[in-house]
Amino acid sequence: MDGDRVEIDGGIMEGVFKPIVEKFNFTFNCDIKRRGYYPQGGGEVVVLMSPVKELSPINLTERGTVTKIYGRAFVAGALPIKLAKDMSAAAVRCIRREIRDLYINIQPVREPDDRAVGTGSGIIIVAETSTGCLLAGSSLGKRGKNADKVGIEAAEMLLQNLKHGGTVDDSMQDQLIIFMALAKGVSRVKSGPITLHTQTAIHFAEQLTKAKFTVTKSEEEDPSNDTYIIECQGMGMINPNL
């Protein structure tokens, strides 16, 4: 699994993507054998999934309150563990300015040499809510980029995702579209402002399937929340082999 500047990270896949998409009534195991870092790559992940007859629709419209904030700041290769500690500390300080009453656990870790290719660093922070929602912020280090800045970027991304009031973060929005399109029944997801990736995913999902999407402004009690409801009448794809 490569830690890339644009693709979904292995930590996000395990900690956020997997538990959310399993709400569509399927399960899979994601075993990260080795992490690869830009520009070398070389990551390896093994995914095992049991086939299902059909996907169930989801209803993610209740955000609830934030109950936990946790994550990991990591280094690999030639980088010292101090960078991970600095990223973690900077992220905690940034979050503390907005959220004061929760314990924040961001573990600094060094990737084992036999499970990492190349040199890299980064941080992933996850907020868990009382209704089971998971929202994340992340950032990757690069040459010349201060460790504090990496931690602050991830913290600010998380805080921005929490501020809009949606049940999924901006990075997860478009990842759910294909599953909503294939599911049998009506799925509803409350999100923040619709990203370009999500608009594109909806366009192609409707072109390739019989699914129909609507996006409407959410009727919020708090007018400062910029939230939307993504609704989909799924095509109800059936696995003919089961």
Short mmCIF file of C-alpha atoms in Angstrom, two decimals:
data_model
loop_
_atom_site.label_atom_id
_atom_site.label_comp_id
_atom_site.label_asym_id
_atom_site.label_seq_id
_atom_site.Cartn_x
_atom_site.Cartn_y
_atom_site.Cartn_z
CA MET A 1 0.00 0.00 0.00
CA ASP A 2 1.59 3.24 -1.13
CA GLY A 3 1.53 6.47 0.86
CA ASP A 4 0.77 8.81 -2.03
CA ARG A 5 -0.18 12.45 -2.24
CA VAL A 6 -3.49 11.81 -3.96
CA GLU A 7 -4.64 8.24 -3.35
CA ILE A 8 -6.42 6.76 -0.36
CA ASP A 9 -3.85 5.77 2.27
CA GLY A 10 -3.64 2.34 3.84
CA GLY A 11 -4.37 3.74 7.29
CA ILE A 12 -7.49 5.50 6.01
CA MET A 13 -8.59 2.34 4.20
CA GLU A 14 -8.35 0.25 7.37
CA GLY A 15 -9.57 2.80 9.88
CA VAL A 16 -12.22 4.77 7.98
CA PHE A 17 -13.09 3.35 4.54
CA LYS A 18 -13.53 -0.29 5.66
CA PRO A 19 -15.97 0.24 8.57
CA ILE A 20 -18.04 2.70 6.54
CA VAL A 21 -18.45 0.64 3.36
CA GLU A 22 -19.18 -2.50 5.38
CA LYS A 23 -22.47 -0.81 6.27
CA PHE A 24 -23.54 -1.88 2.76
CA ASN A 25 -23.69 -5.42 4.21
CA PHE A 26 -20.45 -6.92 3.02
CA THR A 27 -17.14 -7.50 4.75
CA PHE A 28 -13.53 -7.70 3.70
CA ASN A 29 -10.13 -8.11 5.32
CA CYS A 30 -7.35 -5.69 4.44
CA ASP A 31 -3.85 -6.88 5.34
CA ILE A 32 -1.13 -4.30 4.68
CA LYS A 33 1.99 -6.39 4.09
CA ARG A 34 4.27 -3.52 3.23
CA ARG A 35 3.99 0.26 2.93
CA GLY A 36 5.64 2.07 0.05
CA TYR A 37 6.55 5.74 -0.07
CA TYR A 38 6.73 8.24 -2.91
CA PRO A 39 8.48 8.15 -5.34
CA GLN A 40 9.58 4.50 -5.05
CA GLY A 41 6.23 2.95 -4.19
CA GLY A 42 6.45 -0.78 -3.67
CA GLY A 43 3.63 -1.13 -1.16
CA GLU A 44 1.70 -4.38 -0.94
CA VAL A 45 -1.80 -5.04 0.39
CA VAL A 46 -3.84 -8.25 0.38
CA VAL A 47 -7.64 -7.87 0.34
CA LEU A 48 -9.91 -10.86 0.96
CA MET A 49 -13.66 -10.55 0.53
CA SER A 50 -16.58 -12.95 0.83
CA PRO A 51 -19.06 -12.60 -2.07
CA VAL A 52 -22.59 -11.40 -1.34
CA LYS A 53 -25.89 -11.66 -3.21
CA GLU A 54 -26.55 -7.92 -3.16
CA LEU A 55 -25.58 -4.71 -1.37
CA SER A 56 -27.90 -3.14 1.17
CA PRO A 57 -28.62 0.61 1.10
CA ILE A 58 -27.23 2.85 3.84
CA ASN A 59 -28.62 5.79 5.78
CA LEU A 60 -25.85 8.02 7.14
CA THR A 61 -27.69 11.19 8.09
CA GLU A 62 -27.13 11.52 11.86
CA ARG A 63 -23.71 12.89 12.79
CA GLY A 64 -23.99 12.81 16.58
CA THR A 65 -21.28 14.26 18.82
CA VAL A 66 -17.56 13.59 18.67
CA THR A 67 -16.60 11.03 21.33
CA LYS A 68 -13.04 10.04 20.37
CA ILE A 69 -10.09 11.50 18.48
CA TYR A 70 -7.15 9.23 17.73
CA GLY A 71 -4.54 8.52 15.09
CA ARG A 72 -0.94 7.81 14.24
CA ALA A 73 2.02 9.93 13.19
CA PHE A 74 4.53 7.75 11.37
CA VAL A 75 8.04 7.79 9.94
CA ALA A 76 9.84 5.20 7.84
CA GLY A 77 13.30 4.68 6.42
CA ALA A 78 15.98 7.22 7.33
CA LEU A 79 13.73 9.63 9.24
CA PRO A 80 14.01 9.91 13.06
CA ILE A 81 11.09 9.15 15.38
CA LYS A 82 11.34 12.74 16.65
CA LEU A 83 9.56 13.89 13.48
CA ALA A 84 6.59 11.67 14.32
CA LYS A 85 6.50 13.05 17.87
CA ASP A 86 6.63 16.63 16.53
CA MET A 87 3.78 15.96 14.07
CA SER A 88 1.67 14.43 16.82
CA ALA A 89 2.28 17.26 19.29
CA ALA A 90 1.54 19.97 16.71
CA ALA A 91 -1.70 18.25 15.68
CA VAL A 92 -2.87 17.92 19.29
CA ARG A 93 -2.14 21.60 19.99
CA CYS A 94 -4.12 22.64 16.91
CA ILE A 95 -7.14 20.47 17.75
CA ARG A 96 -7.08 21.61 21.38
CA ARG A 97 -7.84 25.16 20.26
CA GLU A 98 -11.25 23.95 19.01
CA ILE A 99 -11.96 20.83 21.08
CA ARG A 100 -10.92 21.00 24.72
CA ASP A 101 -12.91 18.30 26.50
CA LEU A 102 -11.69 15.12 24.77
CA TYR A 103 -8.56 13.05 25.22
CA ILE A 104 -6.62 13.06 21.94
CA ASN A 105 -4.46 10.01 21.32
CA ILE A 106 -2.13 10.35 18.32
CA GLN A 107 0.59 7.73 18.59
CA PRO A 108 4.05 8.48 17.11
CA VAL A 109 5.37 5.30 15.45
CA ARG A 110 8.27 4.10 13.33
CA GLU A 111 7.39 1.65 10.57
CA PRO A 112 9.49 -1.55 10.83
CA ASP A 113 12.17 -1.66 8.14
CA ASP A 114 10.89 -4.99 6.81
CA ARG A 115 7.39 -3.52 6.31
CA ALA A 116 8.28 -0.29 4.54
CA VAL A 117 9.93 0.64 1.25
CA GLY A 118 11.67 4.00 0.98
CA THR A 119 11.65 6.98 3.29
CA GLY A 120 8.48 8.82 4.23
CA SER A 121 6.38 10.35 6.97
CA GLY A 122 2.82 11.41 7.61
CA ILE A 123 -0.06 11.59 10.02
CA ILE A 124 -3.65 10.33 10.08
CA ILE A 125 -6.21 11.58 12.61
CA VAL A 126 -9.70 10.09 13.03
CA ALA A 127 -12.72 11.48 14.88
CA GLU A 128 -15.39 9.00 15.97
CA THR A 129 -18.91 10.14 16.84
CA SER A 130 -21.71 8.87 19.08
CA THR A 131 -23.56 7.50 16.03
CA GLY A 132 -20.53 5.62 14.69
CA CYS A 133 -19.46 8.15 12.06
CA LEU A 134 -15.75 8.29 11.20
CA LEU A 135 -14.14 11.42 9.77
CA ALA A 136 -10.45 11.90 9.12
CA GLY A 137 -7.72 14.38 8.37
CA SER A 138 -4.30 13.45 7.01
CA SER A 139 -1.10 14.89 5.63
CA LEU A 140 2.17 13.57 4.24
CA GLY A 141 5.63 14.92 4.88
CA LYS A 142 8.10 15.80 2.17
CA ARG A 143 11.61 17.16 1.89
CA GLY A 144 11.81 20.68 3.29
CA LYS A 145 8.38 20.55 4.94
CA ASN A 146 8.40 21.24 8.67
CA ALA A 147 7.01 18.41 10.82
CA ASP A 148 4.81 20.84 12.74
CA LYS A 149 3.24 21.97 9.47
CA VAL A 150 2.41 18.37 8.54
CA GLY A 151 0.66 17.82 11.86
CA ILE A 152 -1.23 21.12 11.65
CA GLU A 153 -2.40 20.38 8.09
CA ALA A 154 -3.93 17.08 9.17
CA ALA A 155 -5.54 18.65 12.24
CA GLU A 156 -7.01 21.52 10.21
CA MET A 157 -8.37 19.08 7.63
CA LEU A 158 -10.09 17.10 10.40
CA LEU A 159 -11.52 20.24 12.01
CA GLN A 160 -12.83 21.44 8.65
CA ASN A 161 -14.52 18.08 8.08
CA LEU A 162 -16.11 18.30 11.53
CA LYS A 163 -17.21 21.89 11.04
CA HIS A 164 -19.55 21.28 8.08
CA GLY A 165 -21.68 18.80 10.03
CA GLY A 166 -21.64 15.91 7.55
CA THR A 167 -21.45 12.22 8.43
CA VAL A 168 -18.50 11.55 6.11
CA ASP A 169 -15.40 13.57 5.37
CA ASP A 170 -14.59 15.22 2.05
CA SER A 171 -12.26 12.39 0.98
CA MET A 172 -14.84 9.68 1.66
CA GLN A 173 -17.72 11.35 -0.25
CA ASP A 174 -16.87 10.09 -3.72
CA GLN A 175 -15.71 6.69 -2.44
CA LEU A 176 -19.30 5.81 -1.47
CA ILE A 177 -20.95 6.69 -4.79
CA ILE A 178 -20.34 3.40 -6.61
CA PHE A 179 -21.64 1.37 -3.65
CA MET A 180 -24.77 3.54 -3.40
CA ALA A 181 -25.33 3.02 -7.14
CA LEU A 182 -25.05 -0.78 -6.92
CA ALA A 183 -27.10 -1.23 -3.72
CA LYS A 184 -30.74 -2.34 -3.72
CA GLY A 185 -32.91 0.48 -2.39
CA VAL A 186 -32.49 4.11 -1.41
CA SER A 187 -29.26 5.27 0.23
CA ARG A 188 -28.89 8.65 1.92
CA VAL A 189 -25.68 10.29 3.09
CA LYS A 190 -25.26 13.69 4.71
CA SER A 191 -22.07 15.40 3.58
CA GLY A 192 -20.32 18.72 3.50
CA PRO A 193 -20.00 20.73 0.26
CA ILE A 194 -20.04 18.39 -2.75
CA THR A 195 -16.53 17.89 -4.12
CA LEU A 196 -15.62 17.79 -7.80
CA HIS A 197 -14.61 14.13 -7.37
CA THR A 198 -18.10 13.36 -6.06
CA GLN A 199 -19.79 15.21 -8.92
CA THR A 200 -17.68 13.22 -11.38
CA ALA A 201 -18.39 9.91 -9.62
CA ILE A 202 -22.15 10.59 -9.69
CA HIS A 203 -22.03 11.48 -13.39
CA PHE A 204 -20.29 8.26 -14.40
CA ALA A 205 -22.31 6.08 -11.98
CA GLU A 206 -25.52 7.29 -13.63
CA GLN A 207 -24.04 6.75 -17.09
CA LEU A 208 -22.94 3.20 -16.33
CA THR A 209 -25.86 1.99 -14.19
CA LYS A 210 -29.59 2.57 -13.77
CA ALA A 211 -29.01 4.37 -10.48
CA LYS A 212 -30.43 7.87 -9.99
CA PHE A 213 -28.86 10.46 -7.69
CA THR A 214 -30.21 13.68 -6.21
CA VAL A 215 -28.25 16.21 -4.16
CA THR A 216 -30.20 18.66 -1.98
CA LYS A 217 -29.25 21.21 0.63
CA SER A 218 -29.79 19.77 4.09
CA GLU A 219 -32.40 21.46 6.26
CA GLU A 220 -30.22 22.16 9.28
CA GLU A 221 -31.20 23.70 12.58
CA ASP A 222 -27.79 25.36 12.57
CA PRO A 223 -27.68 27.60 9.47
CA SER A 224 -23.88 27.79 9.67
CA ASN A 225 -23.62 24.10 8.70
CA ASP A 226 -23.02 23.78 4.95
CA THR A 227 -24.42 20.27 4.55
CA TYR A 228 -26.10 18.34 1.76
CA ILE A 229 -28.04 15.09 1.39
CA ILE A 230 -26.78 12.76 -1.33
CA GLU A 231 -29.64 10.38 -2.15
CA CYS A 232 -29.48 7.46 -4.54
CA GLN A 233 -32.05 5.02 -5.85
CA GLY A 234 -29.67 2.12 -6.40
CA MET A 235 -29.87 -0.25 -9.33
CA GLY A 236 -30.02 -3.34 -7.09
CA MET A 237 -27.29 -5.30 -8.79
CA ILE A 238 -27.59 -9.05 -8.13
CA ASN A 239 -24.70 -11.50 -8.01
CA PRO A 240 -25.99 -14.26 -10.35
CA ASN A 241 -23.53 -16.82 -8.96
CA LEU A 242 -25.08 -16.92 -5.48
#
